[in-house]
Coordinates of C-alpha atoms and ligand atoms in Angstrom, one line a residue:
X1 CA -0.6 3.6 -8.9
X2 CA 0.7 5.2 -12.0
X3 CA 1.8 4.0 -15.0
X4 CA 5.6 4.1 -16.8
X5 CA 6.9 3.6 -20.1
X6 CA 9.2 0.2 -21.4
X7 CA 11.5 2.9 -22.8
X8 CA 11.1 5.5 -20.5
X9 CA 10.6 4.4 -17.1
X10 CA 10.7 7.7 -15.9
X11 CA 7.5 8.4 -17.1
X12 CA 4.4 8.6 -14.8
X13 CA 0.4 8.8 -15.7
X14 CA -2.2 8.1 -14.6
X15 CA -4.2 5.3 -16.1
X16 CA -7.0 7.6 -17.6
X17 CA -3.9 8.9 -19.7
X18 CA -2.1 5.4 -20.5
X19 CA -5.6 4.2 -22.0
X20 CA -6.7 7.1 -23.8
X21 CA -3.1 7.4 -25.4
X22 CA -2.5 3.8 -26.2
X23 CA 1.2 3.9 -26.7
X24 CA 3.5 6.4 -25.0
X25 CA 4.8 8.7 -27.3
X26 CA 8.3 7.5 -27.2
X27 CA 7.0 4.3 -28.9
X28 CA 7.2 2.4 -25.5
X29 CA 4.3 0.3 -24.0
X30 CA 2.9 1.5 -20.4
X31 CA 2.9 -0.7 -17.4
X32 CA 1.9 -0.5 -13.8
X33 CA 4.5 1.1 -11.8
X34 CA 3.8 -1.8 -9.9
X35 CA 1.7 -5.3 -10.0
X36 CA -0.8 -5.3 -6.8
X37 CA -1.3 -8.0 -5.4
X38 CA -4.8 -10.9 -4.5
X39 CA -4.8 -13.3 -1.7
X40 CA -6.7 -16.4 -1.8
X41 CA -8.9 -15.0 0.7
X42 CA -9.6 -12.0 -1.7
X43 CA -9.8 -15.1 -5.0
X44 CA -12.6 -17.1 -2.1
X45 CA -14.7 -13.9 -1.7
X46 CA -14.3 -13.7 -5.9
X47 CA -15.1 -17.2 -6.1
X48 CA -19.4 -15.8 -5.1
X49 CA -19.2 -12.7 -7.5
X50 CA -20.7 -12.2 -10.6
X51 CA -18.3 -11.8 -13.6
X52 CA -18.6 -8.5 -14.0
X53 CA -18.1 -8.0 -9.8
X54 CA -15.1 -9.7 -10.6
X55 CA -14.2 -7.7 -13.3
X56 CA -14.6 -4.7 -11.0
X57 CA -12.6 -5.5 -8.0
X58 CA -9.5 -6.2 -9.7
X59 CA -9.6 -3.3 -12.2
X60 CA -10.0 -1.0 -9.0
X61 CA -6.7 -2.5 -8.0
X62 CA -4.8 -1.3 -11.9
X63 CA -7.2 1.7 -12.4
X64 CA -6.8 4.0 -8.8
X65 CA -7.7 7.1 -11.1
X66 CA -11.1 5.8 -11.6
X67 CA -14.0 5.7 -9.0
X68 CA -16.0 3.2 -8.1
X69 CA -19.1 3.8 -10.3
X70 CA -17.2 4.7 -13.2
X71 CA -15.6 1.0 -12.6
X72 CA -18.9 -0.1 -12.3
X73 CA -20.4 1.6 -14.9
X74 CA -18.0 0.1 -17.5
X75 CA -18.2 -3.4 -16.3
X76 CA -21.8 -3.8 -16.0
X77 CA -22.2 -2.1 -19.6
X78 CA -20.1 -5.0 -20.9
X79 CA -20.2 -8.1 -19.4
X80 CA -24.0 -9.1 -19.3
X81 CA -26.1 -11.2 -21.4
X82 CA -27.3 -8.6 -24.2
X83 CA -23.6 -9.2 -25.2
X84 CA -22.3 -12.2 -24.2
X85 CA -24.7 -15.8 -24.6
X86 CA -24.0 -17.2 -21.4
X87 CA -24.2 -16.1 -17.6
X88 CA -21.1 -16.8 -16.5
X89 CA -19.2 -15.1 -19.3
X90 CA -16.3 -17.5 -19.7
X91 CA -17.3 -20.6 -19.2
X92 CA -15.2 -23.9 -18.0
X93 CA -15.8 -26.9 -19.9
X94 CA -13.9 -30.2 -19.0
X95 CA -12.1 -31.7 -21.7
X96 CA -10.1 -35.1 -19.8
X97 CA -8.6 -35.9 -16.3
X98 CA -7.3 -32.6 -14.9
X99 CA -7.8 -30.4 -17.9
X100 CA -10.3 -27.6 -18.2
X101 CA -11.2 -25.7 -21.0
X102 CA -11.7 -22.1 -21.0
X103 CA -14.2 -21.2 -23.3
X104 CA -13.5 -17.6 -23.7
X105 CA -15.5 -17.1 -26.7
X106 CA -19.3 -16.8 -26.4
X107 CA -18.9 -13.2 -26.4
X108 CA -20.8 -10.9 -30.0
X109 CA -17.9 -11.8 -32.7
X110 CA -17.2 -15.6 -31.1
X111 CA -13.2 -14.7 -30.2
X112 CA -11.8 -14.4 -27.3
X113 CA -11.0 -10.4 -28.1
X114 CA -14.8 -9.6 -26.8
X115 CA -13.4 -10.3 -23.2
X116 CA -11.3 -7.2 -23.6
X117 CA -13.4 -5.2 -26.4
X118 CA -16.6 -5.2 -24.7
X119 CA -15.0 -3.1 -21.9
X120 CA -12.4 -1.1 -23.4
X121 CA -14.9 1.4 -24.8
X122 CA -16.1 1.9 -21.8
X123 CA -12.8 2.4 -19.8
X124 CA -11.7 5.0 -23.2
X125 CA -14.5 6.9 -23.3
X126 CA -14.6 7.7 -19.3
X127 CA -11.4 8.1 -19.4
X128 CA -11.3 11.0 -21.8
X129 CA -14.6 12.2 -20.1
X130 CA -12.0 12.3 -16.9
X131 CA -9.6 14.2 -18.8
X132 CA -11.4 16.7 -20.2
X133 CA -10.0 16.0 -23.5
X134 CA -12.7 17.0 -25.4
X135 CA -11.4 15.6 -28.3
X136 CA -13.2 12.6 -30.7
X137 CA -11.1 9.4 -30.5
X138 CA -9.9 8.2 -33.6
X139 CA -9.3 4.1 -33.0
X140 CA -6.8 2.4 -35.8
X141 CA -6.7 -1.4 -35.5
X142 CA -4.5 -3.4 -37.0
X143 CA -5.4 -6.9 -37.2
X144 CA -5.0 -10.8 -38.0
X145 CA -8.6 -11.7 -38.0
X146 CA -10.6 -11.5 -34.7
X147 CA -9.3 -8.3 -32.7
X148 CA -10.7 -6.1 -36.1
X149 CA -13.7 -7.8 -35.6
X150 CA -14.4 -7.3 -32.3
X151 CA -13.2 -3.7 -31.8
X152 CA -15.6 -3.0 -34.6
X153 CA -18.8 -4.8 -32.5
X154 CA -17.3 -3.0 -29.2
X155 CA -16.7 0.9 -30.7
X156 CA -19.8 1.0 -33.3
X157 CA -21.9 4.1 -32.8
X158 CA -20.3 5.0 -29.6
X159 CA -20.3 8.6 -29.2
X160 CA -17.1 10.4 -29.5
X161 CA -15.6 8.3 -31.2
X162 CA -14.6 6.6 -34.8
X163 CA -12.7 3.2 -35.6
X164 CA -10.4 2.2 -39.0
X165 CA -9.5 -1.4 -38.7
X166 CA -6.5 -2.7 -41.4
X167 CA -6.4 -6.6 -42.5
X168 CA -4.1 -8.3 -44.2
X169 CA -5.9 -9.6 -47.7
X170 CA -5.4 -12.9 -47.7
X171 CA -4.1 -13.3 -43.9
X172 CA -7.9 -14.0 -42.6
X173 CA -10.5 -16.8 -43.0
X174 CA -14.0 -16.1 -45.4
X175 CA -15.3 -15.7 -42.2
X176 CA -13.3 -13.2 -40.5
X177 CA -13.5 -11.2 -43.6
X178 CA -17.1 -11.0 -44.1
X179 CA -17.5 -10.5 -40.5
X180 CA -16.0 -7.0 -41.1
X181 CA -16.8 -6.3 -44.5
X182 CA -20.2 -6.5 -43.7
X183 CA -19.8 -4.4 -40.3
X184 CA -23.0 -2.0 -39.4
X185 CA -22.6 1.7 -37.7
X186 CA -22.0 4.9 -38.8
X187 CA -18.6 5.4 -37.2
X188 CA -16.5 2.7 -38.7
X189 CA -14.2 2.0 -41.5
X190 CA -12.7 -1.9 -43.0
X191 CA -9.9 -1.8 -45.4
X192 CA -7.1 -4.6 -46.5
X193 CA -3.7 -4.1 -46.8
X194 CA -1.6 -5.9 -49.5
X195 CA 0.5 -7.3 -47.5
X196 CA 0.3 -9.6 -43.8
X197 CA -0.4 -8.7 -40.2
X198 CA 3.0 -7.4 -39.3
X199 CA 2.7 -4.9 -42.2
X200 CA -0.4 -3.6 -41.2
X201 CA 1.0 -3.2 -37.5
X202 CA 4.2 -1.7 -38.8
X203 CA 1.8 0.4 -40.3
X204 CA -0.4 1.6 -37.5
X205 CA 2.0 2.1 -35.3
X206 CA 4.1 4.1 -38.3
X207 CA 0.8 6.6 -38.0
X208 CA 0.7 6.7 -34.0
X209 CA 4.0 8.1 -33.6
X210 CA 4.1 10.7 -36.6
X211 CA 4.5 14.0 -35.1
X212 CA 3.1 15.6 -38.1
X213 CA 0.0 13.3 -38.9
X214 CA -0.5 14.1 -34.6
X215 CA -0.5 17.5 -35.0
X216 CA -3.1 17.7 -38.1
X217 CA -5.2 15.6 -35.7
X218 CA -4.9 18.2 -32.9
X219 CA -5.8 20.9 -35.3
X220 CA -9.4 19.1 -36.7
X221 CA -10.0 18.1 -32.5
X222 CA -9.5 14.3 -32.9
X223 CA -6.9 12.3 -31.0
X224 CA -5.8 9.0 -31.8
X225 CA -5.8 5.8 -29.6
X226 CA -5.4 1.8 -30.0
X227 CA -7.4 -1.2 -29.5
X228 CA -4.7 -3.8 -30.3
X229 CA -3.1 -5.5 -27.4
X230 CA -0.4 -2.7 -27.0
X231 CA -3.3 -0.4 -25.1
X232 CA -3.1 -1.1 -21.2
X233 CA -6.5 -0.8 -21.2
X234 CA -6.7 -4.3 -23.5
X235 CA -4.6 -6.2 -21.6
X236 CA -6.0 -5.5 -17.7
X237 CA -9.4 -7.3 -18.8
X238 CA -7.4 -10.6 -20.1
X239 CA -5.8 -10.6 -16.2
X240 CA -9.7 -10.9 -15.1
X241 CA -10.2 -14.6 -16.6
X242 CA -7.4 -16.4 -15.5
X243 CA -8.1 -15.5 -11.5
X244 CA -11.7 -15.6 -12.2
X245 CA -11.5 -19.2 -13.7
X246 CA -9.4 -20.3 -11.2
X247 CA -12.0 -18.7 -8.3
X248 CA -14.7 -21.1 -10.0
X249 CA -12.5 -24.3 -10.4
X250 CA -11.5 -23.9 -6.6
X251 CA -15.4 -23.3 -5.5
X252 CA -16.5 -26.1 -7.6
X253 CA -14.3 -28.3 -6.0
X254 CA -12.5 -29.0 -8.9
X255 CA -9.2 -27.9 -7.4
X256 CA -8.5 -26.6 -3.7
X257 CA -8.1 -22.6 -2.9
X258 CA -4.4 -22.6 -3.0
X259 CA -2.9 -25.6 -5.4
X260 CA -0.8 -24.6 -8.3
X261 CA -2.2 -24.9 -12.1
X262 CA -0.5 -24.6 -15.7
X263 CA -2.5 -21.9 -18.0
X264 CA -1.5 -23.3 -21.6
X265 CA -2.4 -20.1 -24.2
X266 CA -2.5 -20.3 -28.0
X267 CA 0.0 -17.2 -28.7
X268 CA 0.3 -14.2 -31.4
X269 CA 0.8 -11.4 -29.9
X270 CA 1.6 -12.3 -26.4
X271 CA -1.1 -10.5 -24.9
X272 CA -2.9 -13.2 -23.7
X273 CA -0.5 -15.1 -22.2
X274 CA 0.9 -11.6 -20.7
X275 CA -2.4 -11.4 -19.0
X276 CA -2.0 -15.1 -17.1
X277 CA 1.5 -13.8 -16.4
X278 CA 0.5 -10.8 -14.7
X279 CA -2.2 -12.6 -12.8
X280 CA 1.0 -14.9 -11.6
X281 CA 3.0 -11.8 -10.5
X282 CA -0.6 -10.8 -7.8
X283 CA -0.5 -14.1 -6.4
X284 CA -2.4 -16.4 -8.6
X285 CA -0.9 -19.6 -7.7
X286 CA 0.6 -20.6 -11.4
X287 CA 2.8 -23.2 -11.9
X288 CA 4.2 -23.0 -15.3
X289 CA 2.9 -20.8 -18.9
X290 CA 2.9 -22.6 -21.7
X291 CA 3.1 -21.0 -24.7
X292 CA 1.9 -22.3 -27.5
X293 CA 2.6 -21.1 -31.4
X294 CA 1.7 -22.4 -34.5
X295 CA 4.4 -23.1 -37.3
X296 CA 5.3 -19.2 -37.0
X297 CA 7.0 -20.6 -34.1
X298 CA 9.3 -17.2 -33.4
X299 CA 8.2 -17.2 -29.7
X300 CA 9.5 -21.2 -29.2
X301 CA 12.7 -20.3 -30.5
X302 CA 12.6 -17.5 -28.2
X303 CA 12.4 -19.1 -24.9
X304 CA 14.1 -22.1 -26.0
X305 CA 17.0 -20.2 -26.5
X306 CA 16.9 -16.3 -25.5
X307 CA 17.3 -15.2 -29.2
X308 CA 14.5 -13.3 -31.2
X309 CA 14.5 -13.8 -34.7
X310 CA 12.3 -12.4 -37.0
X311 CA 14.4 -12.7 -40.2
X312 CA 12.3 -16.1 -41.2
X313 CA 9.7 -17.0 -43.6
X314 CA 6.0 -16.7 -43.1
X315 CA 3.4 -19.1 -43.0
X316 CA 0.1 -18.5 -44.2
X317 CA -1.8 -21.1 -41.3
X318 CA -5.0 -22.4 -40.8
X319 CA -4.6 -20.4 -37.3
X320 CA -4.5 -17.2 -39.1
X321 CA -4.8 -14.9 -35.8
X322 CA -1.6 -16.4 -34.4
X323 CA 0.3 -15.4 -37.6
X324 CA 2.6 -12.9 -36.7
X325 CA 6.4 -12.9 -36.2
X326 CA 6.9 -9.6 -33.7
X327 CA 4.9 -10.3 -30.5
X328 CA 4.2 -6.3 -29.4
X329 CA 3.3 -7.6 -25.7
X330 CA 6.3 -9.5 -25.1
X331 CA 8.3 -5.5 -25.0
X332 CA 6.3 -5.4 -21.5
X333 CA 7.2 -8.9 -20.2
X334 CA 11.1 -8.3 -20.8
X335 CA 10.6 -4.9 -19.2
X336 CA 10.0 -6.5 -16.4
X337 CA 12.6 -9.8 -15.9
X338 CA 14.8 -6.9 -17.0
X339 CA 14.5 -5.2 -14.0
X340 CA 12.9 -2.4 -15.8
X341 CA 15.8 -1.5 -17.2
X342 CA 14.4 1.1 -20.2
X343 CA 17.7 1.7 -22.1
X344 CA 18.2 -1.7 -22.0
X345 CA 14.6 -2.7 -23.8
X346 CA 15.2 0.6 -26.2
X347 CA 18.8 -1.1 -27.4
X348 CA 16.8 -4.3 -27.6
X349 CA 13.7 -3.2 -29.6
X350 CA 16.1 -0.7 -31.9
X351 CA 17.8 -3.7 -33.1
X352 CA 14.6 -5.4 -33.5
X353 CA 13.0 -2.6 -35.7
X354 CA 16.6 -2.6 -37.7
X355 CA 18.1 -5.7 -37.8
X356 CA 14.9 -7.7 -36.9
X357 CA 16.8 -9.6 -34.1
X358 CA 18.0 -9.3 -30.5
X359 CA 19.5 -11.8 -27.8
X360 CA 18.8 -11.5 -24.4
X361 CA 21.3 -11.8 -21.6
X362 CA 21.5 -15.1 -19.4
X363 CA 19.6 -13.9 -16.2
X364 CA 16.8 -12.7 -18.7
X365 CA 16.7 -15.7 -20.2
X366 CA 16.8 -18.0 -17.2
X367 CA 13.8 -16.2 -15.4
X368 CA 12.1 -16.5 -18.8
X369 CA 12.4 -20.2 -18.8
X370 CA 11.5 -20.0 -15.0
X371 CA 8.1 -19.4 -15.8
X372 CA 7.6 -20.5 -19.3
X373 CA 7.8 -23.0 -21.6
X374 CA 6.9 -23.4 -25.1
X375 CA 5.9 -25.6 -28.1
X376 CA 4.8 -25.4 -31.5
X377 CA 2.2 -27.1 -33.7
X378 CA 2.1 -27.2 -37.5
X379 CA -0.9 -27.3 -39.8
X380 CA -1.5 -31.2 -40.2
X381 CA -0.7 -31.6 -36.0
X382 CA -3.0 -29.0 -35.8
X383 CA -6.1 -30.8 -37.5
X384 CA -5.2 -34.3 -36.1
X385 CA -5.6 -33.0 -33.0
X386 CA -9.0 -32.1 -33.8
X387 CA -9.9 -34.8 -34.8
X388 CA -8.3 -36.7 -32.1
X389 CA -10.0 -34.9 -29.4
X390 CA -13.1 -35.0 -31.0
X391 CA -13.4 -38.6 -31.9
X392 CA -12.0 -39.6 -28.2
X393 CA -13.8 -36.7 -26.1
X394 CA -17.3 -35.6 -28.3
X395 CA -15.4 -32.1 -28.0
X396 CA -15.0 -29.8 -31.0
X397 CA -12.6 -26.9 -30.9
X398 CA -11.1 -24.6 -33.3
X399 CA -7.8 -23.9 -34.9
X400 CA -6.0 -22.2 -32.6
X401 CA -7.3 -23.9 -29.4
X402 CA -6.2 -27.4 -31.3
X403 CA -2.5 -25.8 -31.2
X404 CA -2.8 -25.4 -27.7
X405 CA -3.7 -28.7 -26.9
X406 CA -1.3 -30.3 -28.8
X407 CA 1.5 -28.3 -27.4
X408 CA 0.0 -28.9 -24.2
X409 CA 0.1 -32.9 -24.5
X410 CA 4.3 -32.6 -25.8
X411 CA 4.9 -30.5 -22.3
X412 CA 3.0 -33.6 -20.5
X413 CA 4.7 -36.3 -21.9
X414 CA 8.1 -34.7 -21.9
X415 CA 7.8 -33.5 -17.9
X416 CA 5.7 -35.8 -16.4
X417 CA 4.0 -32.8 -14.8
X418 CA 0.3 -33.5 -13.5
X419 CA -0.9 -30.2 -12.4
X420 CA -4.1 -29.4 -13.2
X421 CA -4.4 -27.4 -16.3
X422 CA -6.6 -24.1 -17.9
X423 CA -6.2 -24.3 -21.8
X424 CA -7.5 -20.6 -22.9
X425 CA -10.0 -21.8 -26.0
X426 CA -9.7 -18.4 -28.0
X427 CA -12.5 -18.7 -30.5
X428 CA -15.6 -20.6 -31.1
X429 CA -14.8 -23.4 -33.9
X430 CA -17.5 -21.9 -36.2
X431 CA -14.9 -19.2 -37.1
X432 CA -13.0 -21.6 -39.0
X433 CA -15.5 -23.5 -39.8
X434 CA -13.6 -25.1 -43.4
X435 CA -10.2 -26.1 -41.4
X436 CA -12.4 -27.3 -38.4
X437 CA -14.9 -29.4 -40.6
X438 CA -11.8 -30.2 -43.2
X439 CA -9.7 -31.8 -40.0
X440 CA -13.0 -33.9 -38.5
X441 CA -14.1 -35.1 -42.4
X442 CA -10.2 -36.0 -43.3
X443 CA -10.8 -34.2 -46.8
X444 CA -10.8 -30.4 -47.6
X445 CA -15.4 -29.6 -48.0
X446 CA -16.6 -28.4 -50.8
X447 CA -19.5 -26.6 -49.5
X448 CA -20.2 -23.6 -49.2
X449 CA -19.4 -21.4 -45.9
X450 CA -22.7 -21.3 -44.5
X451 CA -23.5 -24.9 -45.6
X452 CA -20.2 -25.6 -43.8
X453 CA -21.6 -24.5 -40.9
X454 CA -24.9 -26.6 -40.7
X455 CA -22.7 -29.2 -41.2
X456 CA -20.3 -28.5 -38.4
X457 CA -23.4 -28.0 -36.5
X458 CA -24.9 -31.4 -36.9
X459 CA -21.2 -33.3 -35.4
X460 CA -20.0 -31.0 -33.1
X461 CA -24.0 -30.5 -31.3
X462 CA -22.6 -26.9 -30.5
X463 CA -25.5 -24.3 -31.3
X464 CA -24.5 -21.7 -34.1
X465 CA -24.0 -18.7 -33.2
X466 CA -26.3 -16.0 -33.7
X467 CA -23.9 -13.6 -35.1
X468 CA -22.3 -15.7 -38.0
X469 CA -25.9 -17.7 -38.6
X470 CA -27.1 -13.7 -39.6
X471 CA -24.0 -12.9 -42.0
X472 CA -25.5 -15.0 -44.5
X473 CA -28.3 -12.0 -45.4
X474 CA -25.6 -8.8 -45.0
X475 CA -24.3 -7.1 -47.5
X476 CA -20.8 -6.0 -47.7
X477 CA -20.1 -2.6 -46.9
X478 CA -16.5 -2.6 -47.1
X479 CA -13.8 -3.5 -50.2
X480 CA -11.2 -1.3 -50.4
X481 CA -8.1 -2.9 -50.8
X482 CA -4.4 -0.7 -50.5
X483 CA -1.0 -1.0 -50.7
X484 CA 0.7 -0.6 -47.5
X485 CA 2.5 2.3 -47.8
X486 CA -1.0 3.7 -48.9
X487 CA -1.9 3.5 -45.2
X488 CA -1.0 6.7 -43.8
X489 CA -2.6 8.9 -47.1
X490 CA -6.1 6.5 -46.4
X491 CA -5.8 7.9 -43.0
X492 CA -6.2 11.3 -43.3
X493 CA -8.7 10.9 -45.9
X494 CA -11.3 8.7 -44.7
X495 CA -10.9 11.8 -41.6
X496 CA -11.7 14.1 -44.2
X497 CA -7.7 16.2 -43.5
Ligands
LIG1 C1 -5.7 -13.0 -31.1 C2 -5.9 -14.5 -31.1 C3 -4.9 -15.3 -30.5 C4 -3.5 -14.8 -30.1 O1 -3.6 -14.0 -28.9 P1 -2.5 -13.0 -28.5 O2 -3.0 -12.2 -27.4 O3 -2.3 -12.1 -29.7 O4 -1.3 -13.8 -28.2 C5 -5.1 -16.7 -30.4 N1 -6.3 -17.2 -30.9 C6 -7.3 -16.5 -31.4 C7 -8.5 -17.1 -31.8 C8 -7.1 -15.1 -31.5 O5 -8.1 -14.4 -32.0

């Protein structure tokens, strides 16, 4: 197995080199040059793992470079219990007839970015142990709330390497933002941009592919790399949960070994949903994807009607980490229904980058609709659905899950489809706690953050995490504030060149 370009397919590495890299240096994405496959008699013998066994045999399928115990040695460094409060790592809750939960946030920053972040230090810093790089990995991170977080908890005071993660000022909730401002270890850096997520991912990857700011790197021995869903090595954990939750439905007798189910994800920056698709393409038997999107609702309008258009305002949402209007991960999905075609996604992605729109072509377009659908939820749907679900099923769940389960119940009435059905839950409701406690009280609170929190905590029963119950005593570390076309200058100097 090697790994190509989206707008160079003539590339090949090997996957040590796609994940210490990031991005391919002709601004393409690196995929699998091609998807192995699972039976269900590979998902039964899953079904008595461990997570992290899981985790292992189906990254030996993606990463042939690696041996066993390095495998090994990354997944049993990050899914255990030191990091993650619960056994089974993801866990399953039921929320009514037929549809299941997936908790995927009881991981160190309460998001469901610790499923990949946990591991990917591991996989980066074996991998440029592999290659001999000898180099110090420089991570940049541009983010919309929880991926900063959470490559911050995974990368802190690991050896060899140094992490700068960019938000957008007023594009994160109180909490997200103290979460990083008050981040420990000597190898990190936090600083806002002026400006909202897409300008701070413009921005990033602006830095990546500067031949000049690459070579000043080579010179003082550090090489970047990128912990945002456009890293390969990112996205291969996300495939992990969707088979392993379906191995655990099946052996609880919750579905049988072989019957179809719909995965309904919350979407940003298609990563995510990527993953489930992926996990589709080896054989997980998946019926339909829903995507869901918040009042940014670029990605409906996409598969709806084959035309991306990101010349539209931008909401500000009380799902802040779904605000974003150019989905990176969705370069790799059309990669693929376009037959890998690479000057096809380059003429595609150039008129993105200039004219902030393409149109696919009807075969594209049809095989997207073949496996997806999509919905969007605005800010008030949002909330009512919280407080629907809570009031009729004691369950309390955050922002961005509530947009999925609102989406989720449109699909259902409007198809009549029964399938059982995973909803990925992407973070812990305590993140947002004010828009959580705001849509169960009816009336915007006027406590204070951490008071919100007790509060949340006595109606929704779920016990506070230990993470955001200790920010109340840290000091912040972090307030620079920039312009973004201050990013690349802040660079260099917080690397001392
Ligand atoms: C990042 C994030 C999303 C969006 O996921 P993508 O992989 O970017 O589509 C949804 N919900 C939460 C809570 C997130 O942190």
């Amino acid at each position: 197995m090697f790994y190509k370009s989206t707008r160079n397919s003539a590339l090949a590495v090997d996957s040590a080199t796609a994940i210490s890299q990031g991005i391919s240096a002709d601004g393409g994405l690196f995929v699998p040059s091609e998807i192995p496959s699972i039976t269900m008699d590979e998902i039964r013998q899953l079904s008595t793992m461990r997570y992290a066994d899981r985790a292992a045999y189906i990254f030996a399928k993606y990463l042939t470079d690696f041996t066993e115990a390095e495998i090994h040695h990354c997944t049993d460094s990050a899914y255990n219990t030191k990091a993650f409060e619960t056994d089974a790592i993801a866990e399953i809750s039921h929320l009514f007839d037929g549809t299941y939960m997936l908790e995927l946030w009881h991981g160190p920053t309460c998001a469901f970015k610790d499923m990949a972040l946990q591991v990917l230090p591991y996989f980066l810093t074996t991998a440029v142990k592999k290659k001999a790089l000898n180099k110090k990995i420089v991570i940049l991170v541009a983010t919309s709330g929880d991926t900063g977080k959470a490559a911050l908890d995974g990368f802190k005071d690991v050896p060899g390497t140094e992490i700068l993660v960019f938000y957008p000022e007023e594009g994160v909730s109180p909490m997200q933002k103290r979460q990083m401002r008050t981040q420990e270890g000597g190898n990190v850096g936090v600083c806002a941009i002026k400006g909202n997520f897409d300008d701070c991912q413009n921005g990033v990857k602006a830095i990546f592919t500067d031949p000049q700011v690459k070579q000043q790197l080579d010179q003082a021995g550090l090489m970047f790399s990128s912990a945002n869903s456009i890293n390969w090595g990112r996205l291969l954990p996300q495939i992990v949960y969707y088979i392993s939750a379906y191995a655990t439905l099946a052996a609880d007798g919750e579905i049988n070994f072989g019957d179809p189910i719909n995965v309904v994800v919350p979407t940003g920056n298609f990563g995510n949903i990527l993953a489930a698709y992926y996990a589709k393409k080896m054989g997980l038997p998946i019926k339909k994807l829903i995507c869901a999107s918040n009042i940014n609702k670029v990605l409906t309008d996409f598969i709806n009607t084959g035309v991306y258009n990101r010349n539209r305002e931008f909401f500000a949402t009380c799902s802040p980490s779904m605000d974003i209007l150019i989905s990176s991960n969705l370069e790799r999905l059309l990669y693929l229904l376009a037959g890998e075609d690479d000057t096809q996604i380059r003429e595609w992605f150039g008129a993105l980058a200039k004219e902030g729109t393409y149109t696919v072509t009807d075969a594209v377009k049809q095989a997207l609709q073949a496996d997806f659908c999509a919905g969007f939820c605005d800010d008030a749907d949002t909330k009512k659905t919280i407080h629907e679900i809570y009031e009729k099923y004691s369950y309390t769940c955050d922002t961005h899950t509530a947009v999925a389960v609102k989406v989720y119940k449109e699909y259902k009435e409007k198809t009549g489809d029964t399938t059982k059905t995973l909803i990925a839950s992407t973070a812990s409701p305590y993140k947002f706690s004010a828009s959580v406690l705001e849509a169960l009280e009816g009336a915007p609170s006027t406590l204070d953050e951490y008071a919100m929190i007790d509060t949340l905590a006595e109606r929704s029963k779920l016990e506070i995490p230990a993470a955001l119950a200790q920010l109340k005593n840290k000091s912040e570390r972090f307030t620079d504030s920039i312009a973004r076309t201050d990013m690349k200058d802040y660079v260099l100097r917080q690397l001392g060149l």
